[in-house]
Coordinates of C-alpha atoms and ligand atoms in Angstrom, one line a residue:
X1 CA 97.0 114.6 125.4
X2 CA 98.2 118.0 126.2
X3 CA 97.8 120.9 123.8
X4 CA 98.4 124.5 123.9
X5 CA 96.3 125.6 120.9
X6 CA 92.7 126.9 121.3
X7 CA 90.3 124.2 120.2
X8 CA 88.3 124.7 117.1
X9 CA 84.6 124.7 118.1
X10 CA 82.0 123.2 115.8
X11 CA 78.5 121.7 116.0
X12 CA 79.7 118.5 114.4
X13 CA 83.0 116.8 113.9
X14 CA 83.0 114.2 111.1
X15 CA 85.9 111.7 111.0
X16 CA 86.8 110.7 107.5
X17 CA 86.4 112.3 104.1
X18 CA 85.3 109.2 102.1
X19 CA 81.9 108.6 100.6
X20 CA 80.2 108.9 104.0
X21 CA 82.1 111.9 105.3
X22 CA 81.5 114.0 102.2
X23 CA 77.8 113.4 102.2
X24 CA 77.5 113.9 105.9
X25 CA 79.2 117.3 105.6
X26 CA 76.9 118.3 102.8
X27 CA 73.9 117.1 104.9
X28 CA 75.0 119.0 108.0
X29 CA 75.1 122.2 106.0
X30 CA 71.6 121.7 104.8
X31 CA 70.6 121.2 108.4
X32 CA 72.3 124.5 109.3
X33 CA 74.9 122.7 111.4
X34 CA 78.5 123.9 111.4
X35 CA 80.6 120.8 110.7
X36 CA 84.2 120.0 110.0
X37 CA 85.7 116.9 108.5
X38 CA 89.0 115.5 109.9
X39 CA 90.7 113.3 107.3
X40 CA 94.0 111.4 107.9
X41 CA 94.8 111.2 104.2
X42 CA 96.2 114.1 102.1
X43 CA 93.2 114.0 99.9
X44 CA 89.5 113.1 100.0
X45 CA 88.0 109.7 98.8
X46 CA 88.6 107.3 101.8
X47 CA 88.9 103.8 100.5
X48 CA 89.4 105.1 96.9
X49 CA 92.1 107.4 98.0
X50 CA 94.2 104.6 99.7
X51 CA 93.6 101.6 97.5
X52 CA 95.6 102.5 94.4
X53 CA 97.0 99.1 93.6
X54 CA 97.0 97.9 90.0
X55 CA 93.5 96.6 89.0
X56 CA 91.6 98.3 91.9
X57 CA 88.0 98.8 90.8
X58 CA 84.6 98.4 92.3
X59 CA 82.6 95.2 92.1
X60 CA 79.3 97.1 92.1
X61 CA 78.4 98.5 88.7
X62 CA 79.3 102.2 88.2
X63 CA 75.7 103.1 87.4
X64 CA 74.7 102.0 90.9
X65 CA 77.8 102.8 92.8
X66 CA 77.3 106.6 93.1
X67 CA 75.3 109.1 95.1
X68 CA 71.6 109.5 94.5
X69 CA 71.0 112.6 96.6
X70 CA 71.5 115.1 93.8
X71 CA 69.8 114.6 90.4
X72 CA 72.1 117.0 88.5
X73 CA 75.1 115.2 89.9
X74 CA 73.9 111.8 88.7
X75 CA 72.9 113.2 85.3
X76 CA 76.2 114.9 84.7
X77 CA 78.8 112.3 85.8
X78 CA 79.4 110.0 82.7
X79 CA 80.8 106.7 84.0
X80 CA 83.2 105.2 81.4
X81 CA 83.0 101.5 82.2
X82 CA 80.6 98.9 83.6
X83 CA 82.9 98.7 86.7
X84 CA 84.6 101.9 87.5
X85 CA 88.4 102.0 88.2
X86 CA 89.8 103.4 91.4
X87 CA 91.1 106.5 89.6
X88 CA 87.6 107.2 88.1
X89 CA 85.9 106.8 91.5
X90 CA 88.4 109.0 93.1
X91 CA 88.0 111.6 90.4
X92 CA 84.2 111.4 91.0
X93 CA 84.6 112.0 94.8
X94 CA 87.0 114.9 94.1
X95 CA 84.4 116.3 91.8
X96 CA 81.7 116.0 94.5
X97 CA 84.0 117.8 97.0
X98 CA 84.4 120.7 94.5
X99 CA 80.9 120.7 93.2
X100 CA 79.4 121.1 96.7
X101 CA 82.2 123.4 97.9
X102 CA 83.1 120.9 100.7
X103 CA 86.8 121.4 100.9
X104 CA 86.7 124.6 103.0
X105 CA 85.4 122.5 105.9
X106 CA 87.8 119.5 105.4
X107 CA 91.0 119.3 107.2
X108 CA 93.5 116.9 105.5
X109 CA 96.4 115.1 107.2
X110 CA 94.3 115.3 110.3
X111 CA 94.7 111.8 111.8
X112 CA 92.3 111.5 114.8
X113 CA 93.9 109.8 117.7
X114 CA 91.4 110.3 120.5
X115 CA 87.8 111.3 121.0
X116 CA 86.3 111.9 124.5
X117 CA 82.9 112.7 125.7
X118 CA 82.6 115.3 128.4
X119 CA 79.7 114.8 130.9
X120 CA 79.8 118.4 131.9
X121 CA 79.5 120.0 128.5
X122 CA 77.7 117.0 126.9
X123 CA 80.0 117.4 124.0
X124 CA 83.1 115.8 122.5
X125 CA 86.8 116.7 122.3
X126 CA 88.7 115.3 119.5
X127 CA 92.5 115.4 119.0
X128 CA 94.6 114.8 116.0
X129 CA 98.1 113.3 115.8
X130 CA 99.7 116.6 115.0
X131 CA 98.3 118.3 118.1
X132 CA 95.1 120.0 116.8
X133 CA 92.1 119.9 119.1
X134 CA 88.5 120.2 118.1
X135 CA 85.3 120.3 120.2
X136 CA 81.7 119.7 119.1
X137 CA 78.3 118.6 120.3
X138 CA 78.3 115.7 117.9
X139 CA 80.8 113.4 116.4
X140 CA 80.0 111.3 113.3
X141 CA 82.4 108.5 112.6
X142 CA 82.6 108.1 108.9
X143 CA 85.7 106.1 109.4
X144 CA 84.9 103.4 106.8
X145 CA 84.5 99.6 107.0
X146 CA 87.6 98.5 105.2
X147 CA 90.0 101.2 106.2
X148 CA 92.1 99.7 108.9
X149 CA 94.6 97.5 107.1
X150 CA 95.5 94.2 108.5
X151 CA 99.2 93.9 107.9
X152 CA 100.6 90.7 109.5
X153 CA 104.1 90.7 110.7
X154 CA 105.8 87.5 109.4
X155 CA 108.9 86.1 111.1
X156 CA 112.0 87.4 109.5
X157 CA 110.1 90.3 107.8
X158 CA 112.9 92.8 108.6
X159 CA 115.5 90.5 107.1
X160 CA 113.9 90.7 103.6
X161 CA 116.1 92.8 101.3
X162 CA 113.5 93.3 98.6
X163 CA 110.4 95.5 98.6
X164 CA 107.3 94.9 100.6
X165 CA 104.1 96.6 99.2
X166 CA 100.8 96.8 101.1
X167 CA 97.8 96.9 98.8
X168 CA 96.0 99.7 100.7
X169 CA 99.2 101.8 101.1
X170 CA 100.3 101.6 97.5
X171 CA 103.0 104.1 96.3
X172 CA 101.1 107.0 94.7
X173 CA 103.4 107.0 91.7
X174 CA 102.8 103.3 91.1
X175 CA 105.3 100.4 91.0
X176 CA 107.1 98.9 88.0
X177 CA 107.2 95.1 88.3
X178 CA 109.1 94.6 85.0
X179 CA 111.7 91.9 85.4
X180 CA 110.8 91.3 89.0
X181 CA 110.0 88.0 90.8
X182 CA 106.9 88.7 93.0
X183 CA 105.0 87.0 95.7
X184 CA 101.4 88.1 96.3
X185 CA 100.2 87.0 99.7
X186 CA 96.4 86.9 99.9
X187 CA 93.8 85.6 97.6
X188 CA 90.7 87.7 98.5
X189 CA 89.2 90.4 96.3
X190 CA 92.4 92.5 96.4
X191 CA 94.9 89.7 95.6
X192 CA 92.6 88.5 92.8
X193 CA 92.5 92.0 91.2
X194 CA 96.3 92.6 91.6
X195 CA 97.6 89.3 90.3
X196 CA 96.7 89.4 86.6
X197 CA 98.2 92.9 86.2
X198 CA 101.3 92.1 88.1
X199 CA 101.7 89.0 86.0
X200 CA 101.6 91.1 82.8
X201 CA 104.8 92.8 83.9
X202 CA 106.7 90.6 86.2
X203 CA 109.1 87.8 85.4
X204 CA 107.6 85.4 87.8
X205 CA 104.6 85.5 90.2
X206 CA 103.9 83.3 93.2
X207 CA 100.3 83.5 94.3
X208 CA 100.3 82.6 98.0
X209 CA 96.8 81.4 98.9
X210 CA 95.6 80.2 102.3
X211 CA 91.9 80.2 101.6
X212 CA 90.5 80.2 98.1
X213 CA 87.8 82.5 97.0
X214 CA 84.8 82.1 94.7
X215 CA 85.4 84.6 91.9
X216 CA 83.1 85.6 89.1
X217 CA 84.3 87.2 85.9
X218 CA 83.5 90.9 85.6
X219 CA 83.1 90.9 81.8
X220 CA 84.0 94.6 82.2
X221 CA 83.5 96.8 79.1
X222 CA 82.9 100.4 78.1
X223 CA 79.4 101.8 78.7
X224 CA 77.8 102.9 75.4
X225 CA 76.1 106.3 75.1
X226 CA 72.7 104.7 74.6
X227 CA 73.2 102.5 77.7
X228 CA 74.2 105.5 79.8
X229 CA 71.4 107.7 78.5
X230 CA 68.8 104.9 79.2
X231 CA 70.1 104.4 82.8
X232 CA 70.2 108.1 83.6
X233 CA 66.7 108.5 82.3
X234 CA 65.4 105.9 84.7
X235 CA 67.6 106.9 87.6
X236 CA 64.8 107.9 90.0
X237 CA 63.1 104.5 89.6
X238 CA 66.4 102.7 89.7
X239 CA 67.4 104.4 93.0
X240 CA 64.0 103.9 94.6
X241 CA 64.0 100.2 93.8
X242 CA 67.6 99.8 95.0
X243 CA 66.4 100.8 98.5
X244 CA 63.9 98.0 98.5
X245 CA 66.3 95.2 97.5
X246 CA 68.6 92.9 99.5
X247 CA 71.9 94.3 98.3
X248 CA 71.0 97.9 97.4
X249 CA 71.1 97.1 93.7
X250 CA 68.2 96.2 91.5
X251 CA 69.4 92.9 90.0
X252 CA 66.1 92.3 88.3
X253 CA 66.1 88.7 89.3
X254 CA 62.7 87.0 90.0
X255 CA 62.1 86.1 93.7
X256 CA 62.1 82.3 93.4
X257 CA 63.6 79.4 95.2
X258 CA 66.2 77.0 93.7
X259 CA 63.8 74.2 94.1
X260 CA 60.9 75.8 92.3
X261 CA 62.4 75.1 88.9
X262 CA 63.6 72.0 87.1
X263 CA 67.4 71.4 87.4
X264 CA 68.1 72.4 83.8
X265 CA 66.4 75.8 84.3
X266 CA 68.3 76.4 87.5
X267 CA 71.5 75.8 85.7
X268 CA 70.5 78.0 82.8
X269 CA 69.5 80.8 85.2
X270 CA 72.9 80.6 86.9
X271 CA 74.7 80.5 83.6
X272 CA 72.8 83.6 82.4
X273 CA 73.8 85.6 85.4
X274 CA 77.3 84.2 85.3
X275 CA 77.6 85.4 81.7
X276 CA 76.3 88.8 82.7
X277 CA 79.3 89.1 85.0
X278 CA 79.9 90.2 88.5
X279 CA 78.7 88.9 91.8
X280 CA 75.4 90.8 92.5
X281 CA 73.2 89.2 89.9
X282 CA 74.7 85.8 90.4
X283 CA 74.3 85.9 94.2
X284 CA 70.6 86.7 93.9
X285 CA 69.7 84.3 91.1
X286 CA 67.6 82.5 93.6
X287 CA 66.3 83.6 97.0
X288 CA 67.6 80.7 99.1
X289 CA 71.3 79.9 98.8
X290 CA 72.1 82.2 101.7
X291 CA 69.5 80.6 104.0
X292 CA 69.4 77.0 102.8
X293 CA 72.5 74.8 102.7
X294 CA 71.0 72.6 100.0
X295 CA 70.4 75.5 97.7
X296 CA 73.8 76.8 98.5
X297 CA 75.3 73.4 97.4
X298 CA 73.7 73.9 94.0
X299 CA 75.3 77.3 93.6
X300 CA 78.6 75.9 94.9
X301 CA 78.6 73.1 92.4
X302 CA 77.8 75.5 89.6
X303 CA 80.7 77.8 90.5
X304 CA 83.1 74.9 91.1
X305 CA 82.4 73.8 87.5
X306 CA 83.2 77.3 86.2
X307 CA 86.5 77.3 88.1
X308 CA 87.4 73.9 86.6
X309 CA 86.6 75.2 83.2
X310 CA 88.5 78.4 83.5
X311 CA 91.6 76.8 85.1
X312 CA 91.8 73.9 82.8
X313 CA 94.2 71.9 84.9
X314 CA 92.0 69.7 87.2
X315 CA 94.6 69.4 90.0
X316 CA 95.2 73.1 90.1
X317 CA 91.4 73.7 90.0
X318 CA 90.9 71.5 93.1
X319 CA 93.2 73.8 95.1
X320 CA 91.2 76.8 94.0
X321 CA 87.7 75.5 94.8
X322 CA 86.5 76.8 98.2
X323 CA 85.0 74.4 100.7
X324 CA 82.7 76.8 102.5
X325 CA 79.2 78.0 101.5
X326 CA 78.9 80.5 98.6
X327 CA 78.4 84.0 100.0
X328 CA 79.6 83.2 103.5
X329 CA 82.8 84.9 102.5
X330 CA 82.8 87.8 100.1
X331 CA 82.4 86.8 96.5
X332 CA 85.1 88.2 94.3
X333 CA 85.0 89.6 90.8
X334 CA 87.9 89.2 88.5
X335 CA 89.3 89.9 85.1
X336 CA 91.4 86.9 84.0
X337 CA 92.4 85.7 87.5
X338 CA 92.0 81.9 86.8
X339 CA 93.4 82.3 83.3
X340 CA 96.5 84.1 84.8
X341 CA 97.1 81.1 87.0
X342 CA 97.5 79.0 83.9
X343 CA 100.6 80.9 82.8
X344 CA 104.0 79.3 83.0
X345 CA 105.4 82.2 84.8
X346 CA 102.7 82.2 87.5
X347 CA 102.5 79.5 90.3
X348 CA 99.9 78.9 93.0
X349 CA 101.5 78.3 96.4
X350 CA 98.9 76.6 98.6
X351 CA 99.7 77.8 102.1
X352 CA 97.2 75.2 103.6
X353 CA 99.6 72.5 102.4
X354 CA 102.7 74.3 103.5
X355 CA 102.4 77.5 105.5
X356 CA 104.8 80.4 105.5
X357 CA 107.5 79.8 108.0
X358 CA 109.6 82.9 107.6
X359 CA 110.7 85.7 105.3
X360 CA 114.3 85.4 104.4
X361 CA 116.8 87.9 103.0
X362 CA 115.9 86.7 99.5
X363 CA 112.3 85.7 99.7
X364 CA 109.9 83.5 101.6
X365 CA 110.4 80.0 103.1
X366 CA 107.3 77.8 103.5
X367 CA 107.1 74.5 105.3
X368 CA 108.3 72.7 102.1
X369 CA 110.1 75.2 99.8
X370 CA 112.0 78.4 99.4
X371 CA 110.7 81.1 97.0
X372 CA 113.3 83.7 95.8
X373 CA 111.5 87.0 95.1
X374 CA 112.3 90.7 94.7
X375 CA 108.9 92.0 95.8
X376 CA 106.3 90.8 98.3
X377 CA 102.8 92.2 97.9
X378 CA 100.6 92.0 101.0
X379 CA 97.0 91.8 100.1
X380 CA 96.1 90.5 103.5
X381 CA 92.9 92.5 104.2
X382 CA 91.5 94.7 106.9
X383 CA 90.4 94.8 110.5
X384 CA 86.9 95.3 109.1
X385 CA 83.9 97.3 110.2
X386 CA 84.9 98.1 113.8
X387 CA 88.7 98.4 113.2
X388 CA 89.0 102.0 112.3
X389 CA 87.0 103.3 115.3
X390 CA 88.6 100.8 117.7
X391 CA 91.9 102.3 116.7
X392 CA 90.7 105.7 117.9
X393 CA 89.0 104.2 120.9
X394 CA 86.4 106.8 121.7
X395 CA 85.7 107.3 125.4
X396 CA 82.0 107.7 126.3
X397 CA 80.1 108.2 129.5
X398 CA 82.3 107.8 132.7
X399 CA 85.4 107.3 130.5
X400 CA 84.1 104.0 129.0
X401 CA 86.3 102.6 126.3
X402 CA 84.6 101.7 123.0
X403 CA 87.4 99.3 122.2
X404 CA 86.9 97.5 125.4
X405 CA 83.2 97.3 124.8
X406 CA 83.7 95.9 121.3
X407 CA 86.3 93.5 122.5
X408 CA 83.3 91.7 124.1
X409 CA 80.9 92.1 121.2
X410 CA 80.5 94.6 118.2
X411 CA 77.5 96.1 120.0
X412 CA 75.4 98.8 118.3
X413 CA 71.8 100.0 117.9
X414 CA 71.1 99.8 114.2
X415 CA 74.8 100.3 113.4
X416 CA 74.2 104.0 114.1
X417 CA 74.8 104.5 117.8
X418 CA 76.5 102.6 120.7
X419 CA 74.8 102.7 124.1
X420 CA 77.0 104.7 126.6
X421 CA 78.4 106.9 123.8
X422 CA 76.0 109.8 123.5
X423 CA 76.1 112.1 120.5
X424 CA 78.5 109.7 118.7
X425 CA 77.1 108.4 115.4
X426 CA 78.6 105.7 113.3
X427 CA 77.9 105.5 109.6
X428 CA 77.6 101.9 108.5
X429 CA 78.6 100.7 111.9
X430 CA 78.4 97.0 113.0
X431 CA 75.0 95.3 112.8
X432 CA 73.9 97.4 109.8
X433 CA 73.8 96.3 106.1
X434 CA 77.1 98.0 105.3
X435 CA 79.5 95.7 103.5
X436 CA 76.8 93.2 102.5
X437 CA 75.3 95.8 100.2
X438 CA 76.1 98.6 97.8
X439 CA 78.0 100.9 100.1
X440 CA 76.6 104.1 98.5
X441 CA 73.1 103.1 99.4
X442 CA 74.0 101.9 102.9
X443 CA 75.8 105.2 103.5
X444 CA 73.0 107.4 102.2
X445 CA 70.5 105.4 104.4
X446 CA 72.6 106.2 107.5
X447 CA 73.4 109.8 106.7
X448 CA 69.7 110.5 106.1
X449 CA 68.6 108.7 109.2
X450 CA 71.1 110.5 111.4
X451 CA 69.9 113.8 109.8
X452 CA 66.3 112.9 110.7
X453 CA 67.4 112.0 114.2
X454 CA 69.2 115.3 114.7
X455 CA 66.3 117.2 113.4
X456 CA 64.0 115.3 115.8
X457 CA 66.3 116.3 118.8
X458 CA 66.6 119.9 117.7
X459 CA 62.8 120.2 117.2
X460 CA 62.4 119.2 120.8
X461 CA 65.0 121.7 122.0
X462 CA 67.4 119.0 123.0
X463 CA 71.0 118.4 122.1
X464 CA 71.8 115.0 123.7
X465 CA 71.0 111.9 121.7
X466 CA 71.8 108.4 122.9
X467 CA 70.8 104.8 122.2
X468 CA 69.3 103.0 125.2
X469 CA 70.9 99.8 126.5
X470 CA 67.6 98.0 126.1
X471 CA 67.3 99.0 122.4
X472 CA 70.9 98.0 121.8
X473 CA 70.4 94.6 123.4
X474 CA 67.2 94.1 121.3
X475 CA 69.0 94.9 118.1
X476 CA 71.9 92.7 118.9
X477 CA 69.6 89.8 119.5
X478 CA 67.6 90.5 116.3
X479 CA 70.7 90.8 114.1
X480 CA 72.2 87.6 115.6
X481 CA 68.9 85.8 115.0
X482 CA 68.8 86.9 111.3
X483 CA 72.5 85.9 110.9
X484 CA 71.9 82.5 112.4
X485 CA 69.3 81.8 109.7
X486 CA 72.0 82.2 107.1
X487 CA 75.2 80.4 106.0
X488 CA 77.4 83.4 107.2
X489 CA 78.3 81.9 110.6
X490 CA 79.6 78.7 108.8
X491 CA 82.8 80.3 107.6
X492 CA 85.7 82.1 109.2
X493 CA 85.8 85.5 107.5
X494 CA 86.4 89.2 108.1
X495 CA 82.6 89.5 108.3
X496 CA 82.8 87.6 111.6
X497 CA 86.0 89.1 112.9
X498 CA 87.8 85.8 112.5
X499 CA 90.7 87.3 110.4
X500 CA 91.9 89.3 113.4
X501 CA 93.4 87.5 116.4
X502 CA 91.4 88.1 119.6
X503 CA 88.5 89.9 117.9
X504 CA 85.0 89.2 119.2
X505 CA 83.2 86.6 117.1
X506 CA 79.9 87.9 115.6
X507 CA 78.5 88.3 112.1
X508 CA 79.0 92.1 111.8
X509 CA 76.9 93.0 108.8
X510 CA 73.1 93.1 109.4
X511 CA 71.7 90.5 107.0
X512 CA 68.1 91.6 106.8
X513 CA 69.1 93.4 103.6
X514 CA 68.9 97.1 102.5
X515 CA 65.1 96.9 101.9
X516 CA 64.3 95.2 105.2
X517 CA 66.6 97.6 107.1
X518 CA 65.0 100.6 105.5
X519 CA 61.6 99.4 106.7
X520 CA 63.0 99.0 110.2
X521 CA 64.6 102.4 110.4
X522 CA 61.5 104.2 108.9
X523 CA 59.3 102.5 111.4
X524 CA 61.6 103.4 114.3
X525 CA 61.7 107.0 113.1
X526 CA 57.9 107.2 112.8
X527 CA 57.6 105.8 116.3
X528 CA 59.3 108.8 117.8
X529 CA 62.8 107.3 117.2
X530 CA 62.1 104.4 119.5
X531 CA 65.2 103.2 121.3
X532 CA 66.9 106.6 121.2
X533 CA 66.7 109.0 124.2
X534 CA 66.9 112.7 123.5
X535 CA 67.3 115.0 126.5
Ligands
N01_1 O1 91.0 91.1 102.0 P1 90.5 89.7 102.4 P2 90.9 91.9 100.6 N1 99.2 84.6 105.8 O2 90.4 89.7 103.9 C1 95.1 86.3 103.4 C2 86.6 94.7 99.5 N2 87.2 94.8 98.3 O3 91.6 93.2 100.8 O4 91.3 84.1 104.4 C3 98.7 84.2 104.6 O5 89.3 89.3 101.7 C4 93.7 85.8 103.7 O6 93.7 84.4 103.9 P3 92.7 83.8 105.0 C5 85.7 93.5 99.5 O7 84.6 93.7 100.3 C6 86.5 95.0 97.2 O8 91.2 91.0 99.5 O9 92.9 84.5 106.3 N3 97.6 84.7 104.1 C7 93.0 86.2 102.4 O10 93.2 85.3 101.4 C8 86.7 92.5 100.1 O11 86.1 91.3 100.6 C9 87.0 95.0 96.0 O12 93.0 82.3 105.0 C10 97.0 85.7 104.8 C11 93.6 87.5 102.1 O13 94.9 87.5 102.7 C12 87.3 93.3 101.2 O14 87.5 94.5 100.5 C13 88.4 94.9 95.8 C14 97.5 86.1 106.0 C15 92.9 88.7 102.6 O15 91.7 88.8 101.9 C16 88.6 92.7 101.6 O16 89.4 92.2 100.5 C17 89.2 94.8 96.9 C18 98.6 85.5 106.5 N4 99.2 85.9 107.7 C19 88.6 94.7 98.2 N5 96.7 87.1 106.5 C20 86.2 95.2 94.8 O17 85.2 96.0 94.8 C21 95.7 87.3 105.6 N6 95.9 86.4 104.5 C22 86.4 94.3 93.7

């Protein structure tokens, strides 16, 4: 792109001012690096800036879903509820931006459209949509894992006379559904959160489901002062333990197999964790459902029973019970989702029986019916993990295109660097724990690892850091081997890229767990950052 302005020169360009970008900026400053954050939104917060739909909240408990790097910060932020709402998480991230004086190095409404490595200067040039140019030795992509919306275009979409709302591009002043007839397309985490709140206001809701989800009740509630004080007092231990666990949360479950206990005890253990609420504890009740289909069948049967119980109507329940292994697609957490589907003014439309044929002027036509609606909500998901960076399509050595490389396979060394793209770091990139864990922990792991790697290079008087092809190939093979020991490849999901036409098929999150991954990266760092070349 041509530009007449003089580029702004920094040591580091960070793309994205979400959880990762904010912490990366703070960390760069502590390393003495001059960094700037380029953020496409008009505010900080990333995911929690964009996803303002009704009911948006996190499915990791608020006491775990926060930064651990500053003790005063974690002592002073008083989370209100067991599961924090989007406005509260956004307020927290705004607070972090102010508290650490980050805003002076954050450029808002700066949508990065290209990033190019220059062999001669061994640095990067980054352009924004509005014509600003930045140059730096390093680029850190803190672009998020669920930040590139997947917005399908349905036949006839332009003919529809009503309102189309996209969950991750929600109007900032909200939307009043009172008296409206509404179709919600999508029954993943987002659709499941939106539906009960829309149903409270709307005249009629059609829940348009293609693939059902397993959903666990949140049993959300206010946190008591005693509970908060106790958690804060033990934060150092809680955080330390989190980094040794599978999911980045200490679920306090014993490490036992489904088949070590009598059936009645297995059932009781599942029931206890179900009654606790949320997916984390339930998913780790036993250590084998993710790696053993027979153990998974036990979990699936238990959850199917709970769906039948909550739905009441056996025929409706059968349409809501998934037919894939528990955990192979993201478990959802809900407040009154199944109960909402029992309402007379809410109807489930099973798109597997009759797919959407077209939008019409007045609604949606499926293969066997016509649904007249005023509003269509698209809760259709994301081009996950690689989508945001693919959209920028960084150019590495010899002009190589990252998009083209990832069209073949979501290649990465540790999810941190891609061979052929020197000095470009990815936070929670493909083949790292990322979405299969508490994202705050995964992000802190990466920011701290990248910081160590940069220090390692600087200590040796070098500026160029890159992953070797051999190391990348080894990591790809290892990540695939781990994934193939699990049930993840058995379902089509956004974990495997299957929700995006033409996307390479691979289990993108590294499934060795936060604890296993921490051991790997510590060992690599101690071994002179094996697999990274600094020169
Ligand atoms: O997206 P999804 P999401 N016609 O991809 C359907 C996190 N998150 O935004 O599966 C009809 O899960 C699609 O059907 P199918 C969390 O990690 C967390 O809900 O393709 N339907 C599916 O039902 C989560 O997993 C929280 O058959 C179409 C749905 O749309 C991730 O974000 C809250 C369609 C998309 O579900 C993504 O969740 C929200 C089409 N053309 C999100 N295209 C919490 O913390 C897609 N669908 C609680």
